[in-house]
Each structure stands twice: as C-alpha cells, then as structure tokens.
XYZ file of C-alpha atoms in Angstrom:
467
model
C 19.980 42.078 5.061
C 17.698 41.865 2.067
C 14.126 43.105 2.436
C 11.665 40.258 2.094
C 8.014 40.018 1.335
C 5.657 37.366 2.632
C 3.198 37.736 -0.212
C 2.843 35.570 -3.214
C 3.966 36.551 -6.681
C 3.210 35.506 -10.218
C 5.490 34.677 -13.117
C 4.886 35.836 -16.676
C 3.868 33.089 -19.048
C 6.399 31.956 -21.636
C 5.234 32.735 -25.132
C 6.703 31.648 -28.423
C 7.865 34.432 -30.688
C 5.546 35.130 -33.546
C 6.763 34.986 -37.099
C 6.285 38.691 -37.680
C 5.514 41.917 -35.872
C 2.998 43.997 -37.867
C 4.401 47.210 -36.373
C 8.079 46.406 -36.938
C 10.098 48.692 -39.200
C 11.720 46.905 -42.142
C 14.591 48.127 -44.292
C 16.708 47.011 -47.247
C 20.317 45.903 -46.562
C 21.400 47.417 -49.897
C 19.349 50.618 -49.639
C 19.046 51.575 -45.936
C 17.061 54.702 -46.808
C 14.137 52.412 -47.753
C 11.986 51.861 -44.661
C 8.421 50.717 -44.196
C 6.153 49.154 -41.602
C 5.965 45.399 -42.135
C 7.782 43.047 -44.536
C 7.928 43.442 -48.298
C 10.420 43.855 -51.131
C 12.721 46.780 -51.855
C 11.302 49.062 -54.576
C 14.833 49.653 -55.880
C 16.600 46.295 -55.925
C 13.770 43.830 -55.267
C 15.450 42.170 -52.290
C 13.264 41.151 -49.377
C 13.257 43.713 -46.588
C 14.490 42.698 -43.135
C 13.696 44.024 -39.642
C 15.564 47.199 -38.742
C 16.423 45.642 -35.380
C 17.212 41.934 -35.529
C 15.253 39.686 -33.214
C 15.103 36.008 -32.364
C 12.309 35.197 -34.762
C 12.828 32.638 -37.504
C 13.837 34.089 -40.868
C 10.754 33.271 -42.945
C 12.345 34.274 -46.249
C 15.342 32.007 -45.631
C 12.996 29.163 -44.751
C 10.927 29.721 -47.914
C 13.921 30.069 -50.237
C 15.544 26.953 -48.761
C 12.375 24.951 -49.412
C 12.166 26.253 -52.985
C 15.851 25.485 -53.573
C 15.651 21.866 -52.428
C 12.530 21.263 -54.501
C 14.234 22.832 -57.526
C 17.351 20.704 -57.006
C 15.217 17.557 -56.667
C 13.685 18.099 -60.124
C 16.601 19.828 -61.869
C 19.137 17.027 -61.346
C 17.097 14.385 -63.255
C 16.071 17.072 -65.753
C 19.717 17.823 -66.493
C 20.620 14.120 -66.727
C 17.766 13.392 -69.163
C 18.539 16.444 -71.276
C 22.302 15.928 -71.417
C 22.265 12.138 -71.144
C 23.671 11.558 -74.618
C 26.761 13.589 -73.666
C 27.372 11.701 -70.420
C 29.504 8.533 -70.164
C 27.680 5.225 -70.439
C 24.512 4.217 -72.237
C 22.985 7.161 -74.207
C 19.614 8.310 -72.899
C 18.224 8.267 -76.450
C 18.527 4.463 -76.469
C 16.573 4.140 -73.233
C 13.877 6.788 -73.757
C 12.213 7.755 -77.023
C 12.543 11.430 -78.080
C 8.782 11.990 -77.683
C 8.783 10.658 -74.116
C 12.011 12.493 -73.294
C 10.692 15.927 -74.239
C 7.529 15.467 -72.153
C 9.578 14.227 -69.200
C 11.657 17.397 -69.417
C 8.488 19.507 -69.379
C 7.078 17.673 -66.340
C 10.351 18.067 -64.433
C 10.714 21.739 -65.395
C 7.154 22.740 -64.451
C 7.565 22.746 -60.627
C 10.956 24.448 -60.937
C 9.896 27.228 -63.307
C 6.381 27.761 -61.953
C 6.816 27.236 -58.199
C 10.488 27.603 -57.251
C 11.036 30.592 -59.546
C 7.776 32.350 -58.639
C 9.351 34.982 -56.307
C 11.673 36.009 -59.144
C 8.745 36.660 -61.471
C 6.928 38.723 -58.832
C 9.992 40.850 -58.087
C 10.716 41.236 -61.795
C 7.176 42.472 -62.508
C 7.348 44.846 -59.526
C 10.642 46.251 -60.788
C 9.071 47.061 -64.168
C 5.985 48.583 -62.525
C 8.186 50.776 -60.314
C 10.523 51.610 -63.213
C 13.475 50.376 -61.159
C 14.952 47.525 -63.176
C 17.157 45.176 -61.151
C 18.688 41.716 -61.198
C 15.281 40.078 -60.765
C 14.177 41.770 -63.988
C 16.942 39.905 -65.796
C 16.295 36.605 -64.024
C 12.535 36.673 -64.558
C 12.870 37.689 -68.198
C 15.576 35.147 -68.998
C 13.901 32.159 -67.337
C 10.430 32.942 -68.694
C 11.725 33.416 -72.258
C 13.632 30.114 -72.137
C 10.645 28.233 -70.709
C 7.995 29.744 -73.005
C 10.176 29.255 -76.074
C 10.725 25.584 -75.160
C 7.025 25.053 -74.485
C 6.041 26.533 -77.857
C 8.753 24.526 -79.615
C 7.472 21.320 -78.026
C 3.759 21.876 -78.705
C 3.985 23.594 -82.100
C 7.170 22.441 -83.864
C 5.567 23.223 -87.222
C 5.815 26.945 -86.466
C 9.596 26.753 -86.792
C 11.663 26.435 -89.980
C 12.619 22.939 -91.080
C 16.253 23.671 -90.213
C 15.220 23.919 -86.540
C 13.803 20.395 -86.444
C 15.887 17.286 -85.931
C 15.494 13.881 -87.545
C 12.560 13.055 -85.257
C 10.740 16.261 -86.176
C 11.309 17.894 -82.780
C 12.672 21.386 -82.158
C 15.457 21.743 -79.581
C 14.114 22.800 -76.170
C 15.886 24.433 -73.225
C 13.905 23.333 -70.190
C 17.136 22.217 -68.519
C 18.685 25.664 -68.999
C 15.742 27.338 -67.252
C 15.811 24.733 -64.457
C 19.548 24.987 -63.837
C 19.400 28.794 -63.854
C 16.584 28.863 -61.280
C 18.326 26.317 -59.044
C 21.648 28.161 -59.072
C 20.014 31.537 -58.432
C 18.068 30.006 -55.527
C 21.302 28.577 -54.133
C 22.812 32.049 -54.293
C 19.761 33.504 -52.540
C 19.987 30.914 -49.748
C 23.702 31.574 -49.217
C 23.112 35.333 -49.251
C 20.247 35.097 -46.749
C 22.337 32.903 -44.454
C 25.149 35.451 -44.602
C 22.710 38.269 -43.830
C 21.259 36.205 -40.996
C 24.705 35.633 -39.494
C 25.535 39.334 -39.565
C 22.482 39.877 -37.364
C 23.813 37.424 -34.772
C 25.824 40.223 -33.150
C 22.663 42.199 -32.456
C 20.846 39.060 -31.307
C 23.636 38.378 -28.811
C 23.414 41.953 -27.565
C 19.656 41.494 -27.175
C 20.368 38.340 -25.183
C 22.285 40.374 -22.590
C 19.099 42.054 -21.371
C 16.978 40.663 -18.555
C 13.767 38.931 -19.624
C 11.647 39.988 -16.651
C 11.645 42.256 -13.607
C 10.379 41.907 -10.038
C 8.148 44.922 -9.388
C 7.316 46.158 -5.885
C 3.748 47.423 -5.955
C 2.300 50.234 -3.833
C 0.841 47.809 -1.279
C 4.241 46.165 -0.799
C 3.469 43.019 -2.743
C 5.863 41.851 -5.422
C 5.132 40.480 -8.867
C 7.295 39.293 -11.759
C 6.467 41.174 -14.954
C 7.839 41.019 -18.526
C 10.626 43.488 -19.204
C 8.558 45.457 -21.725
C 5.980 46.245 -19.012
C 8.474 48.080 -16.794
C 7.628 51.787 -16.534
C 9.721 54.788 -15.486
C 9.421 55.230 -11.715
C 8.730 51.559 -10.949
C 10.401 50.158 -7.839
C 12.207 46.955 -8.767
C 13.851 44.344 -6.581
C 17.087 42.865 -7.919
C 18.063 39.673 -6.146
C 21.637 38.306 -5.934
C 22.901 36.996 -9.273
C 20.100 38.592 -11.310
C 20.483 40.985 -14.222
C 19.443 44.557 -13.508
C 16.315 45.073 -15.660
C 16.566 48.822 -16.366
C 18.810 51.851 -15.986
C 18.081 53.508 -12.665
C 19.152 54.548 -9.173
C 19.628 52.402 -6.078
C 17.008 53.144 -3.407
C 17.918 50.485 -0.853
C 20.586 47.862 -0.317
C 24.240 47.467 -1.157
C 25.927 45.070 -3.546
C 28.753 44.647 -6.025
C 27.676 44.846 -9.665
C 29.490 43.286 -12.618
C 29.578 46.034 -15.275
C 32.050 44.286 -17.584
C 29.523 44.115 -20.436
C 29.566 47.933 -20.513
C 33.019 48.966 -19.260
C 35.118 45.870 -19.902
C 36.442 46.077 -16.330
C 36.377 42.668 -14.602
C 36.302 43.987 -11.030
C 32.720 44.437 -9.722
C 31.697 47.935 -8.658
C 30.153 48.520 -5.231
C 26.680 50.057 -5.505
C 24.689 51.516 -2.627
C 21.907 54.021 -2.081
C 22.002 56.890 -4.591
C 24.321 55.150 -7.075
C 23.375 54.723 -10.722
C 23.014 51.249 -12.206
C 22.854 50.148 -15.833
C 20.366 47.666 -17.225
C 21.723 44.205 -18.204
C 24.639 44.428 -15.745
C 24.754 41.591 -13.200
C 24.071 42.029 -9.508
C 26.466 40.357 -7.096
C 25.777 38.792 -3.710
C 23.664 41.570 -2.192
C 20.067 42.576 -2.783
C 19.072 45.907 -4.315
C 15.895 47.918 -4.735
C 16.152 50.351 -7.631
C 13.975 53.006 -9.215
C 13.666 52.580 -12.992
C 14.671 55.768 -14.830
C 15.251 54.567 -18.394
C 13.352 51.645 -19.873
C 12.820 50.033 -23.263
C 14.597 51.795 -26.118
C 16.002 54.457 -23.752
C 18.356 52.144 -21.856
C 22.074 52.228 -22.563
C 22.014 48.682 -23.975
C 19.134 49.537 -26.327
C 20.993 52.597 -27.573
C 24.075 50.469 -28.238
C 21.966 47.938 -30.172
C 20.339 50.722 -32.180
C 23.730 52.230 -32.994
C 25.068 48.878 -34.215
C 21.961 48.345 -36.378
C 22.245 51.828 -37.877
C 25.958 51.379 -38.561
C 25.342 48.049 -40.284
C 22.943 49.673 -42.725
C 24.683 52.993 -43.254
C 26.239 53.618 -46.655
C 29.957 53.939 -47.204
C 31.035 56.515 -49.817
C 32.183 53.743 -52.168
C 28.714 52.183 -52.054
C 27.223 55.253 -53.714
C 29.402 54.521 -56.743
C 28.264 50.881 -56.772
C 24.606 51.957 -56.598
C 25.084 54.359 -59.515
C 26.703 51.683 -61.677
C 24.044 49.092 -60.768
C 21.280 51.577 -61.616
C 22.346 51.893 -65.259
C 23.679 48.344 -65.575
C 20.347 46.517 -65.968
C 18.932 48.655 -68.819
C 22.267 48.346 -70.637
C 22.191 44.552 -70.267
C 18.670 44.369 -71.716
C 19.749 46.466 -74.697
C 22.833 44.265 -75.198
C 20.607 41.160 -75.057
C 18.344 42.564 -77.788
C 21.351 43.449 -79.943
C 22.751 39.942 -79.379
C 19.491 38.391 -80.570
C 19.415 40.565 -83.698
C 23.068 39.962 -84.610
C 22.902 36.193 -84.143
C 19.539 36.028 -85.899
C 20.840 37.795 -89.006
C 24.485 36.721 -89.250
C 24.606 33.600 -87.067
C 25.016 30.023 -88.361
C 22.032 27.754 -88.904
C 19.768 27.395 -87.055
C 20.255 31.127 -86.529
C 17.081 31.718 -84.495
C 18.009 29.005 -82.011
C 21.498 30.429 -81.504
C 20.075 33.934 -81.224
C 17.582 32.864 -78.537
C 20.150 30.962 -76.471
C 22.753 33.725 -76.550
C 20.245 36.489 -75.802
C 18.930 34.579 -72.783
C 22.508 33.837 -71.670
C 23.320 37.552 -71.662
C 20.289 38.247 -69.461
C 21.161 35.552 -66.950
C 24.928 35.833 -66.538
C 24.837 39.628 -66.256
C 22.858 39.752 -62.985
C 24.559 42.485 -60.913
C 24.238 40.566 -57.642
C 27.867 40.887 -56.550
C 28.067 44.518 -57.658
C 25.249 45.580 -55.384
C 25.839 43.187 -52.475
C 29.602 43.288 -51.937
C 29.810 46.640 -50.143
C 26.727 46.380 -47.878
C 27.571 42.796 -46.899
C 31.135 43.853 -46.012
C 29.797 46.669 -43.837
C 27.312 44.364 -42.094
C 29.953 41.715 -41.358
C 32.482 44.296 -40.117
C 30.064 46.050 -37.769
C 28.602 42.771 -36.527
C 31.954 41.190 -35.745
C 33.166 44.442 -34.215
C 30.172 44.609 -31.882
C 30.889 41.085 -30.627
C 34.443 42.200 -29.778
C 33.254 45.394 -28.094
C 34.113 47.684 -31.031
C 31.228 49.945 -32.061
C 31.354 51.879 -35.341
C 29.338 55.069 -35.644
C 28.668 54.499 -39.363
C 30.021 52.817 -42.492
C 32.158 55.819 -43.395
C 34.143 55.269 -40.193
C 35.151 51.827 -41.444
C 36.188 53.100 -44.868
C 38.451 55.855 -43.497
C 40.280 53.461 -41.141
C 42.895 52.944 -43.862
C 43.847 56.631 -43.578
C 44.475 56.811 -39.821
C 47.986 57.160 -38.376
C 47.122 57.072 -34.650
C 44.843 54.599 -32.886
C 43.665 55.310 -29.334
C 42.240 52.232 -27.615
C 40.892 51.249 -24.219
C 43.321 49.092 -22.255
C 41.164 46.658 -20.293
C 39.800 43.870 -22.413
C 41.356 45.341 -25.557
C 45.097 45.301 -24.984
C 44.732 43.046 -21.953
C 42.728 39.896 -21.269
C 40.065 41.807 -19.388
C 40.449 39.697 -16.254
C 43.149 39.352 -13.563
C 45.738 36.586 -13.774
C 48.095 35.241 -11.117
C 51.673 36.044 -12.147
C 53.915 35.831 -9.062
C 53.598 34.307 -5.589
C 55.631 35.699 -2.657
C 54.984 33.326 0.277
C 55.643 34.283 3.879
C 58.544 32.712 5.745
C 58.542 28.969 6.485
C 56.193 28.244 3.513
C 57.043 26.885 0.099
C 55.332 28.568 -2.885
C 53.206 25.542 -3.790
C 52.129 24.879 -0.208
C 51.305 28.536 0.404
C 49.333 28.824 -2.846
C 47.307 25.691 -2.101
C 46.214 27.116 1.266
C 45.199 30.452 -0.269
C 43.385 28.754 -3.164
C 41.409 26.547 -0.766
C 40.233 29.667 1.071
C 39.159 31.368 -2.182
C 37.579 28.270 -3.742
C 33.996 29.235 -2.908
C 34.344 32.917 -3.818
C 33.077 34.345 -7.119
C 35.253 37.473 -6.928
C 37.504 37.861 -10.019
C 40.668 38.126 -7.879
C 39.724 34.965 -5.991
C 39.038 33.180 -9.275
C 42.444 34.283 -10.590
C 44.142 32.750 -7.539
C 42.246 29.464 -7.935
C 43.023 29.282 -11.661
C 46.680 30.080 -10.989
C 46.892 27.284 -8.426
C 45.393 24.805 -10.916
C 47.907 25.832 -13.586
C 50.829 25.249 -11.214
C 49.723 21.792 -10.062
C-alpha cells in the first residue's frame, strides 16, 4: 500500500520561458572551440552563436532574420520589376513612368532593404575587419554597400561621371536592384540555414522533454510539496506516484513497483524495483508507489549526461572539417584581391562605359564568392547525423566517429529495439483442447484488455489483427 499524507501541498507556478539566459554558454556551429557567456557573433566566421545545450526557447535570430527577409522581399520585388520593366513582356515601364521618377522610386524601395534588412551583414562585416578575421559577411557587406553607394552617387551627382556613362536622359545607370536582390537572396539563405540548425537541435529538445518537470518532495516534518525539478537536491526524499516519471537518479527507500526503463535500455518489459534498487531519472513508474532518495540531480543525471554528449558530438570537428576551415580562412582575402584585379582590368581594357562594367563585375565577384557552403557543409552534416542518430537511440562520441564509419568491417549492435521492434508481438496461438484459436484468443484478450503490461498489450493487439 502506498504511504499517504493528509497534509496539503503546493504546485509550482507555470512560467513562460524567457528569450535568453544571461548565464547560458553559447558556441558557434562552425567553430565549436568558440564559447562565451551570452549570445553574440562568432569572431571567426561572423555567424550568430547558439546555446551550447538546446532548449525550448524561441530562436530570436531566426525570428529576426525572417522578419528582415519578408520586408526585403516586399520591397525588392517591385524594385526589380521597375528596374527591369523594359525587359519584361508587355508595356515597357519607361512609357508608364518617367526616368526621373523611376530612379527615385528605385532609391525609395532600396532604402529599407539596404539600410534595415542588410544591417546585420554590415555589423558582422565591420566586426570581421576589426578582428582581422575576414569572412563571408565581409564580402556581402562590402559588395552591397559599394553597389548602393555607387548608385546613390550616380543618381545625385551624374555630372561627376564621364558623358559616356550617361544615357539620353542624362542619367547614369544605377544598381539599386542588384543590391536589393543580393540582400534578399542572402537573407533567404540565412533563414533556411537557421531553420536547418534549429531542426538539428530538435533531437536534444526531445531528449530534454523526457525529463520530469517537477518532483514531490517529502519534507522533514512529513509534509509533501511539489517543487520544480531544478530545486531537487541530493539527499531529498521524493515520492513517485503510479504513472509518474522518476525525477532524479537515486535509490528506492520504500515501496515496490515496475519501472519502464525503455528510454534508457530499449527493453520493453518493465523492471521490478523495490527497496535498495537503483532507479534512473526520466524512467516511468508503473502501478506501485515509490519513495526514493535523490543521488544525482541536474547535470549529473544519466539523461543529462546523454544530452551533453549529443550536444558535444554535434559540435565536434571531423578531420575533414579542418581542411575546410583552412581553405575558408584564405579564401576571403583571395576573393577581395581578385575583385580589385577585376575592377582594374575591366576599367583599363573593358568596353565603354568601362568604369560601369568594372564596378559591376568587381561587385559580382565579391557577392558570388561567399564561402557559405564551404564552411557550412561539414558542420551541418555532423549536426544532422548526430541529431537523427540520437532520436533513433544511436549516440556518437564525436564527429570523428561518424567519419571513420566508412572504414569499419564489423558492426556490433544491441538487439532489442535495434534489430527487433523493441516490443513483444503475438506470433502463434496454441489453444487448449475443445477451443478454437479465435475463440480462445478472444477470451484471453478480454482478460488482458485493462492491463498496461507490454505482454498483455501484445495479446490484445494480436487479437485485433486477427479479427
């Protein structure tokens, strides 16, 4: 019989998760050796840092980038149509809008895109120069700002340019639409990347969801109170009622019950626990009541150590990633040099208007050469592999373990839940004399209908399949 208490108890208040934890450790998915307290940007690649251990909080960077992307798309689409209208089917834009009005419309549409939506790129680009770690945001910020400033100067001071640069209306060609389209596409890439990074953290979030949210503490005077899980201390006496998750790793002091440990062992059959037996936090108590003594809490529990191992494996570097980092490190300075050479070559030997061609091609080199895929491919592959593996019960020690899988010739695996379904299934029925198989199975299934035992459930499911 379960021990009962006739005293009242309190329940912890539900609180909404805050947007950020000032004491949380943040790291870079591309450079896991970078760690700091609180959010920020990576000093090497400029990417926004993310929590070392994923939680259920909303991804503020994804939210911000999504907002900037949709605003950029809202203004860039009409900007592109107005700029390229004469090349599109139908009535030419030049017959509907005068050149003077058109150029100012382009400026007005480009302003929110280049000044608001692209602002994070400028900040990261400036930080990369200050830290002497040039990265893809250096190229993006430089390319977009050059295109925008050049167009602004060309619009306001066309007389500064040679006559060959000006068209019949006296205007110099501007490239507001190029800057707008570049920003919008880069933002789209950032949103897709952040969503992918967010999804790789779902495995850890699901592991976090396995833990209990509160515990029922038995105080020294015998009263009981519900407390948040993070307030459980080593040595606390905790009551675990039937069907509840065990809040911490510990030892059974009183009671007897069957405990479902499938989330740890993969075995579907509950294990009988009584006084003196060890229990693991996040496993599920059966039909009996238990009183346990907490021995490992917080980050020391088995589940927490598993979560930490998955997080570390996701951000560990594979040997091939070191090569990618080396190439990316010298890639950006080379691209800037190539862009300068491109400008000089087109400016001297290019066709008229040479300066215009030189500017466009130099900016194009800066933009299209962003080493996003080079730096992201390997770490994203590692994060996806470790995340998906954790959901299937496969835990990798580090990224190197994944890379050397191609070299193995022998694979040793756990049977239950890996090679098998992980739960019993009714295969054959041998009825006693004077009973048909269907009749016999229906009687047995009716007896097991109310039971939650895995064997009973297998019999009930088998009976349903045969009817």
